[in-house]
PDB file of C-alpha atoms in Angstrom:
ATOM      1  CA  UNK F   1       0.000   0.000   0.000  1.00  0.00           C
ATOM      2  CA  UNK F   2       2.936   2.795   1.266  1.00  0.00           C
ATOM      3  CA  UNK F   3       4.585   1.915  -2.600  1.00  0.00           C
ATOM      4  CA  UNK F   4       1.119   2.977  -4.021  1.00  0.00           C
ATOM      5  CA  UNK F   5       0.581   6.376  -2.562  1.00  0.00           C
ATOM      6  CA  UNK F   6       4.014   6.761  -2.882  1.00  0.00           C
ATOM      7  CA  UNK F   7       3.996   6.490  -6.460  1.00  0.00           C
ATOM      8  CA  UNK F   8       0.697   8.243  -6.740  1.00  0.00           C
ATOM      9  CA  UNK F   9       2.507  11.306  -5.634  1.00  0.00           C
ATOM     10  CA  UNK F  10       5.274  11.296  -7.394  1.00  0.00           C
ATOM     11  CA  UNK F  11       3.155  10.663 -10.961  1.00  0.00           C
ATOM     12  CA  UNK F  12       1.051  14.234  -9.599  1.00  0.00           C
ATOM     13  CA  UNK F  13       4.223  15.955  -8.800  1.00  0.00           C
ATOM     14  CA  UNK F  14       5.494  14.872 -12.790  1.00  0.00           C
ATOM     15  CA  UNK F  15       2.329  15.711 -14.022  1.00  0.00           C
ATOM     16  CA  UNK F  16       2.058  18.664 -12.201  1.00  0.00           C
ATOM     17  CA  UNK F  17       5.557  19.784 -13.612  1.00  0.00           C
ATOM     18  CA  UNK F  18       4.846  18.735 -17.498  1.00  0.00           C
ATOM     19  CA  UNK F  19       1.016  20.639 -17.162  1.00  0.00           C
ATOM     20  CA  UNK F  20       2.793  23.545 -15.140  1.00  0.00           C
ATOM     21  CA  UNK F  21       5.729  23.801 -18.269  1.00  0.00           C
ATOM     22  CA  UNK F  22       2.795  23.616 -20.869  1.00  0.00           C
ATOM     23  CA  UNK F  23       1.002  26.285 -19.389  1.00  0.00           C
ATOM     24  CA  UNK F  24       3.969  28.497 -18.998  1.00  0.00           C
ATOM     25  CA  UNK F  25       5.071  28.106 -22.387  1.00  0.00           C
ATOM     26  CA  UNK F  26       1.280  28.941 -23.632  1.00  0.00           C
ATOM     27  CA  UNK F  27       0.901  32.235 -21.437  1.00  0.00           C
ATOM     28  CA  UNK F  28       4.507  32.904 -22.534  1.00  0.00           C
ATOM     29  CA  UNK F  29       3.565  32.312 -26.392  1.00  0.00           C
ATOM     30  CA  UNK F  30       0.265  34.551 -26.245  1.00  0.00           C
ATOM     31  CA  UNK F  31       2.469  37.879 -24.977  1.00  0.00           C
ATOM     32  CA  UNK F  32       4.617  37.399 -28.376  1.00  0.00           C
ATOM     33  CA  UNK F  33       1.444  38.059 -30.395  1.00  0.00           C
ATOM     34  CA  UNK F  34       0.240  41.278 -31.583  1.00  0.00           C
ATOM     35  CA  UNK F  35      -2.891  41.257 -28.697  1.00  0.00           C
ATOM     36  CA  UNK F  36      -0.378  39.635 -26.632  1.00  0.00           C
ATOM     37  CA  UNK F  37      -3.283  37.586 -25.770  1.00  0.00           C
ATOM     38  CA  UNK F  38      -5.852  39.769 -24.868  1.00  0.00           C
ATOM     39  CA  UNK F  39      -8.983  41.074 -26.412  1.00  0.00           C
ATOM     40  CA  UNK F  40      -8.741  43.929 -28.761  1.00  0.00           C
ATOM     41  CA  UNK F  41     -11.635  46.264 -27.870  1.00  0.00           C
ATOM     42  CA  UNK F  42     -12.770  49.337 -29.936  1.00  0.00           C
ATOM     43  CA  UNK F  43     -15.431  51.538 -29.511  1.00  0.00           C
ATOM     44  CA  UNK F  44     -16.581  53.544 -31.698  1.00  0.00           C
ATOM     45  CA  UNK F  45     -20.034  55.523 -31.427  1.00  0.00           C
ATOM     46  CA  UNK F  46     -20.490  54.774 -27.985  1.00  0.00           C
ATOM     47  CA  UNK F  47     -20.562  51.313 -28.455  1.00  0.00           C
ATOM     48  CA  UNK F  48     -18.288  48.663 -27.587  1.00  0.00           C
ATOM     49  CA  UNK F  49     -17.044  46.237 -29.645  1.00  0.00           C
ATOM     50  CA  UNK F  50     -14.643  42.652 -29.711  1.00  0.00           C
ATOM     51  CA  UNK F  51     -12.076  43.260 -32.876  1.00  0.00           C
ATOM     52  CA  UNK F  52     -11.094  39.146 -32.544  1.00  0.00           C
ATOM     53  CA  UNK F  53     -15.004  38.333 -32.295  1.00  0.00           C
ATOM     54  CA  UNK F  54     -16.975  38.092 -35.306  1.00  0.00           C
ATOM     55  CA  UNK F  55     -20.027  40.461 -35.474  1.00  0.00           C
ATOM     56  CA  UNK F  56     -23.322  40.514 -38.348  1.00  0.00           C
ATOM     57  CA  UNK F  57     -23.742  43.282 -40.805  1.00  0.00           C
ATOM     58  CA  UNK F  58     -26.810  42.859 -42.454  1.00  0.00           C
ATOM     59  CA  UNK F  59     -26.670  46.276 -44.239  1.00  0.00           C
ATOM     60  CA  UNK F  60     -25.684  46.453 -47.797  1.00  0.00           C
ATOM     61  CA  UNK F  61     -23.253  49.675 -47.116  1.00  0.00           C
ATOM     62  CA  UNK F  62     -21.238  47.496 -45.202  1.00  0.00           C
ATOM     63  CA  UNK F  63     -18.809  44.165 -45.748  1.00  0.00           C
ATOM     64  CA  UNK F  64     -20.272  41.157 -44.810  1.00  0.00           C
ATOM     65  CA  UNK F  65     -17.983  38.591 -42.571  1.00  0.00           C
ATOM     66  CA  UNK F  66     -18.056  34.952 -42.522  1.00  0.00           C
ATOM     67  CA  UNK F  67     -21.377  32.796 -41.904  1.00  0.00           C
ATOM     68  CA  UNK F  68     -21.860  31.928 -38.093  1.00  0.00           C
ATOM     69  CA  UNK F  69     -23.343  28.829 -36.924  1.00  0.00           C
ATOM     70  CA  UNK F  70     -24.002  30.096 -33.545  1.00  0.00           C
ATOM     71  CA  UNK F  71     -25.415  33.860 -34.600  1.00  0.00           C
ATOM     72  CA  UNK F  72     -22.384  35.493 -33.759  1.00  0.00           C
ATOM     73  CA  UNK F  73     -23.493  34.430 -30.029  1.00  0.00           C
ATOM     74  CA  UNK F  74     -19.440  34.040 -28.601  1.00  0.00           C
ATOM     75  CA  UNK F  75     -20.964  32.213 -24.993  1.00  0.00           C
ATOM     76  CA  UNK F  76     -21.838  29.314 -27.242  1.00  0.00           C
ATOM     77  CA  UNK F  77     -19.079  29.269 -30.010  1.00  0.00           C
ATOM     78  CA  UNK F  78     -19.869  25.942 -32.207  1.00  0.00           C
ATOM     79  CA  UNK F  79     -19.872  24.682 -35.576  1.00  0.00           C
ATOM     80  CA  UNK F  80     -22.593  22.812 -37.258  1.00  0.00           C
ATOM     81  CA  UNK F  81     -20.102  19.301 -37.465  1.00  0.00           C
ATOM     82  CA  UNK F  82     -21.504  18.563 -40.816  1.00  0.00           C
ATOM     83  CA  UNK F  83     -19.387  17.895 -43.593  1.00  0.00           C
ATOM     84  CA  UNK F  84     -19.325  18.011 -47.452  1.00  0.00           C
ATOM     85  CA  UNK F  85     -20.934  14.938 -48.244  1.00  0.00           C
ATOM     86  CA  UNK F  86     -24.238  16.047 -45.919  1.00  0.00           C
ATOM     87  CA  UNK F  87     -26.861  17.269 -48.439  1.00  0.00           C
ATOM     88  CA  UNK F  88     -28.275  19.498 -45.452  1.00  0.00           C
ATOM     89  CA  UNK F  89     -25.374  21.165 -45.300  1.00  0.00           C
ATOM     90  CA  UNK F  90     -24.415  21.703 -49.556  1.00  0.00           C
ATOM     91  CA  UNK F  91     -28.029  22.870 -49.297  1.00  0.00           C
ATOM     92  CA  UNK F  92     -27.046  25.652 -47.341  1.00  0.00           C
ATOM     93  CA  UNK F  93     -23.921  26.187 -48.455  1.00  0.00           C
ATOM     94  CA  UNK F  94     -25.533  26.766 -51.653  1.00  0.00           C
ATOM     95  CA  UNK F  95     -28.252  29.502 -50.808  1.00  0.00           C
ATOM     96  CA  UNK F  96     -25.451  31.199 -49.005  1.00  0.00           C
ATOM     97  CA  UNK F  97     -23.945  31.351 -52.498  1.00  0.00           C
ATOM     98  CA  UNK F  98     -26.657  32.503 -54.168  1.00  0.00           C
ATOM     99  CA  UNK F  99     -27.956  35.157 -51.194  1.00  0.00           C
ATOM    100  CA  UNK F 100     -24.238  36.484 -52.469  1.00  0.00           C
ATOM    101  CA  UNK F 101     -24.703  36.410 -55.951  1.00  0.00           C
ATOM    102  CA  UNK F 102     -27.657  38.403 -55.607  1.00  0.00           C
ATOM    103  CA  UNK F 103     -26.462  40.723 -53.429  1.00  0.00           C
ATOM    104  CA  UNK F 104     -23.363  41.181 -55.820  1.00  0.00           C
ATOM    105  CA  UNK F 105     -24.585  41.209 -59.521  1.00  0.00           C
ATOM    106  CA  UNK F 106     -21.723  43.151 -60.314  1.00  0.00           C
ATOM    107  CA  UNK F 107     -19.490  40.254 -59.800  1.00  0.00           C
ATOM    108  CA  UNK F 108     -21.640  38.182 -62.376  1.00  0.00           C
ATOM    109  CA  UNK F 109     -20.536  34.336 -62.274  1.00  0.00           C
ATOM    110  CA  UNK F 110     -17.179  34.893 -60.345  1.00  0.00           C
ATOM    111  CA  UNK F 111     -16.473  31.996 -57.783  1.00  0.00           C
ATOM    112  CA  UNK F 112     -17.395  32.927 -54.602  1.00  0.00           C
ATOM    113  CA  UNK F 113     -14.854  32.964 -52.113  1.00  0.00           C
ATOM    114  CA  UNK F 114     -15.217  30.116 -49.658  1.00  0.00           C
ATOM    115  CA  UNK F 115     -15.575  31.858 -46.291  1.00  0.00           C
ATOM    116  CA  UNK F 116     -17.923  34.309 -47.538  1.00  0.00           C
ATOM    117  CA  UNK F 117     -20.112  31.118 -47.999  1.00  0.00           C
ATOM    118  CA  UNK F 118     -19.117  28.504 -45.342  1.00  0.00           C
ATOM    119  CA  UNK F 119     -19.129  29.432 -41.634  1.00  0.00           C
ATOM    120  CA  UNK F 120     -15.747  28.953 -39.617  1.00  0.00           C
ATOM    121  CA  UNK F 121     -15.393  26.148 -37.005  1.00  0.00           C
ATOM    122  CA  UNK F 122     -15.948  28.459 -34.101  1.00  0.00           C
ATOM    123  CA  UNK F 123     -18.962  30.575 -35.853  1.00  0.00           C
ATOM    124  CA  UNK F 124     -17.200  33.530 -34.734  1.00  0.00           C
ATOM    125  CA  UNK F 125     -14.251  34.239 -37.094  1.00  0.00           C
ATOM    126  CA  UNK F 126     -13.678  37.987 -37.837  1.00  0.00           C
ATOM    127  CA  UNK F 127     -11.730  38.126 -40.376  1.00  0.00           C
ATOM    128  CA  UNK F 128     -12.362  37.243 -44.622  1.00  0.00           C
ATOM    129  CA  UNK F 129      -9.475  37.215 -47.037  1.00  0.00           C
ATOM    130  CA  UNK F 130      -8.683  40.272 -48.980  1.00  0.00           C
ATOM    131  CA  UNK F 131     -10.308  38.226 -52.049  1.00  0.00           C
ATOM    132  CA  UNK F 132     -13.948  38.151 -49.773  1.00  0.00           C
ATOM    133  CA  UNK F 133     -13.394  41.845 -49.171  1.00  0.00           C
ATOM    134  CA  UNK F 134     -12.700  42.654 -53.024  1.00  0.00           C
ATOM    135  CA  UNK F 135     -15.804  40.391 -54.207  1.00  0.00           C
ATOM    136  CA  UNK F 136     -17.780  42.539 -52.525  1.00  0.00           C
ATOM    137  CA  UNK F 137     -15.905  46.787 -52.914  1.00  0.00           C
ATOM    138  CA  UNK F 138     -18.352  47.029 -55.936  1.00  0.00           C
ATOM    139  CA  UNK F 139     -21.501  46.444 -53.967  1.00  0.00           C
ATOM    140  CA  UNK F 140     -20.036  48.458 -51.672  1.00  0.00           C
ATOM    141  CA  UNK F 141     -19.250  51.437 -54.036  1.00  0.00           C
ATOM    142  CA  UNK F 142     -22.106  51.647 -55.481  1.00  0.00           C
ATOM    143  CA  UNK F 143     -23.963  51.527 -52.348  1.00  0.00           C
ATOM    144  CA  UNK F 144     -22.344  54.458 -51.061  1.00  0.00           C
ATOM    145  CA  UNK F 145     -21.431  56.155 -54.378  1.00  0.00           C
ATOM    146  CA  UNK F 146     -17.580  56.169 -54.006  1.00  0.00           C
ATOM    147  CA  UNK F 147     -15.266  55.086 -56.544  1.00  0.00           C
ATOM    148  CA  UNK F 148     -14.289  50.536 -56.665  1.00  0.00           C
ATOM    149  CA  UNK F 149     -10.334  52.478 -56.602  1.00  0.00           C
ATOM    150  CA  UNK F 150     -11.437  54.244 -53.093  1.00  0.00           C
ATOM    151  CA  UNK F 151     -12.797  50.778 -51.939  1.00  0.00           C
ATOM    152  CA  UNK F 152      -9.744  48.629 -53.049  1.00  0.00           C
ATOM    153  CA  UNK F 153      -7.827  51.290 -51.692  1.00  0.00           C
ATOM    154  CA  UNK F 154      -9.320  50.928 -48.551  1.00  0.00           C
ATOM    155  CA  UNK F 155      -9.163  47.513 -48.547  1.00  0.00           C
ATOM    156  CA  UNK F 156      -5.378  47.069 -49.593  1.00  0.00           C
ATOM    157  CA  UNK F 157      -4.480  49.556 -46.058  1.00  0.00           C
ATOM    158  CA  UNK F 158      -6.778  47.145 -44.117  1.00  0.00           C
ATOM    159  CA  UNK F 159      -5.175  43.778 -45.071  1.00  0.00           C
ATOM    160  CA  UNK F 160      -3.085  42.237 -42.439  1.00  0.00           C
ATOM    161  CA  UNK F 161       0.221  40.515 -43.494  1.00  0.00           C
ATOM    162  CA  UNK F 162       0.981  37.206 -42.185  1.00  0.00           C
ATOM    163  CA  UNK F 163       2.597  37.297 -38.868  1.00  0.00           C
ATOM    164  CA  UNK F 164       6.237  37.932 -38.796  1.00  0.00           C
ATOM    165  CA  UNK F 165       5.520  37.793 -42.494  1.00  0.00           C
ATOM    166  CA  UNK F 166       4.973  34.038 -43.498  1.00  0.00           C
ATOM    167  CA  UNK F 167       2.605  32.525 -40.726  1.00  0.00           C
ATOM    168  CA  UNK F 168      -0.775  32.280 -41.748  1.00  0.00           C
ATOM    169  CA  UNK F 169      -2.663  33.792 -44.873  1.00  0.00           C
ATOM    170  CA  UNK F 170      -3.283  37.648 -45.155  1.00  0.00           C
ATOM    171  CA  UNK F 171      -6.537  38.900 -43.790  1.00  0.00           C
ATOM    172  CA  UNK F 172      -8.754  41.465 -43.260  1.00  0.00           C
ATOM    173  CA  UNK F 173     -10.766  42.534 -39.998  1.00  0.00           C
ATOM    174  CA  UNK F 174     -14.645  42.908 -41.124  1.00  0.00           C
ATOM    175  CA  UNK F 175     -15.145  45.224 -38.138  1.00  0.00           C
ATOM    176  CA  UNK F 176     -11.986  47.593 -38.901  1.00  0.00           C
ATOM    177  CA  UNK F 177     -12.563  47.724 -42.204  1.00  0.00           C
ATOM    178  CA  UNK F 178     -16.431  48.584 -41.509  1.00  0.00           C
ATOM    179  CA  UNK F 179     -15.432  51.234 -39.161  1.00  0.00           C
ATOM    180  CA  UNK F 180     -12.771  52.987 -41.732  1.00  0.00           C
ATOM    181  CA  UNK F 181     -15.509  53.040 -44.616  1.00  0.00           C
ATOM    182  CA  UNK F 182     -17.711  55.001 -42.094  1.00  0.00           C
ATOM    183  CA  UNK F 183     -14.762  57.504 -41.464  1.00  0.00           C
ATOM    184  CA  UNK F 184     -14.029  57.522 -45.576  1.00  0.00           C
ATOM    185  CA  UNK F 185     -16.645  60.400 -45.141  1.00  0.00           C
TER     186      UNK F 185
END
């Protein structure tokens, strides 16, 4: 019995260590990054607002971010776990297409970018590509009568490069770059 507890504590006092290292070299990670871990709050009109949270912009004036699966709701982030052989699932894939087609004749039979049409994994992803922004600066243009150069132009200064340059794609905040149309005025 004594060898038992005996090596009972010393597997907690190893585990302990390896989960205490992990955990330290996490928390140590997230200060390297741009946030440094931490939300990125903005307000702007009074309001306050989550830059790394995905919100819904239903108006036509404005970019439109990625699909959410949960409504944008970030206390129950969630995908819908169906994948691309589920019929359910092409189905709506599919009118999400189409609800962008609509929306951006301009763009006449132009492939859609993907996350414009499929949700993220989390439902609340809040950033497109710079191609999701761009398939949408004519809509956007003529919606509030500027020029597709001002909205490109707008869109190129609100593209993030990849993180120190080569990790992960370039990308653009749907909230930031919603914000600087509004101040384009």
């Amino acid at each position: 019995m004594k060898n038992h507890i005996v090596s009972a504590f010393r597997l907690t006092f190893v585990m302990l260590a390896v989960v205490g290292l992990y955990l330290a070299i996490v928390y140590g990670g997230s200060k390297i990054l741009p946030t440094q871990g931490n939300a990125e709050i903005i307000h702007y009109k009074g309001q306050k607002f989550y830059a790394n949270i995905g919100q819904e912009f239903k108006s036509e004036k404005y970019f439109h971010g990625r699909p959410s699966n949960v409504n944008y709701n970030a206390a129950g982030s969630g995908a819908s776990n169906k994948g691309p052989s589920n019929k359910e699932y092409l189905e709506t894939v599919q009118k999400r297409i189409d609800t962008l087609r609509m929306q951006n004749p301009e763009m006449g039979n132009v492939q859609v970018p993907v996350e414009l049409a499929t949700a993220s994994g989390s439902g609340l992803d809040p950033d497109i590509s710079e191609e999701g922004a761009l398939y949408q600066a004519r809509r956007i243009a003529k919606m509030r009568n500027l020029s597709v150069e001002q909205i490109n132009t707008l869109i190129k200064d609100q593209t993030q490069k990849p993180f120190l340059g080569f990790f992960g794609p370039s990308k653009v905040n749907v909230l930031k770059l919603n914000i600087a149309l509004d101040q384009l005025k």
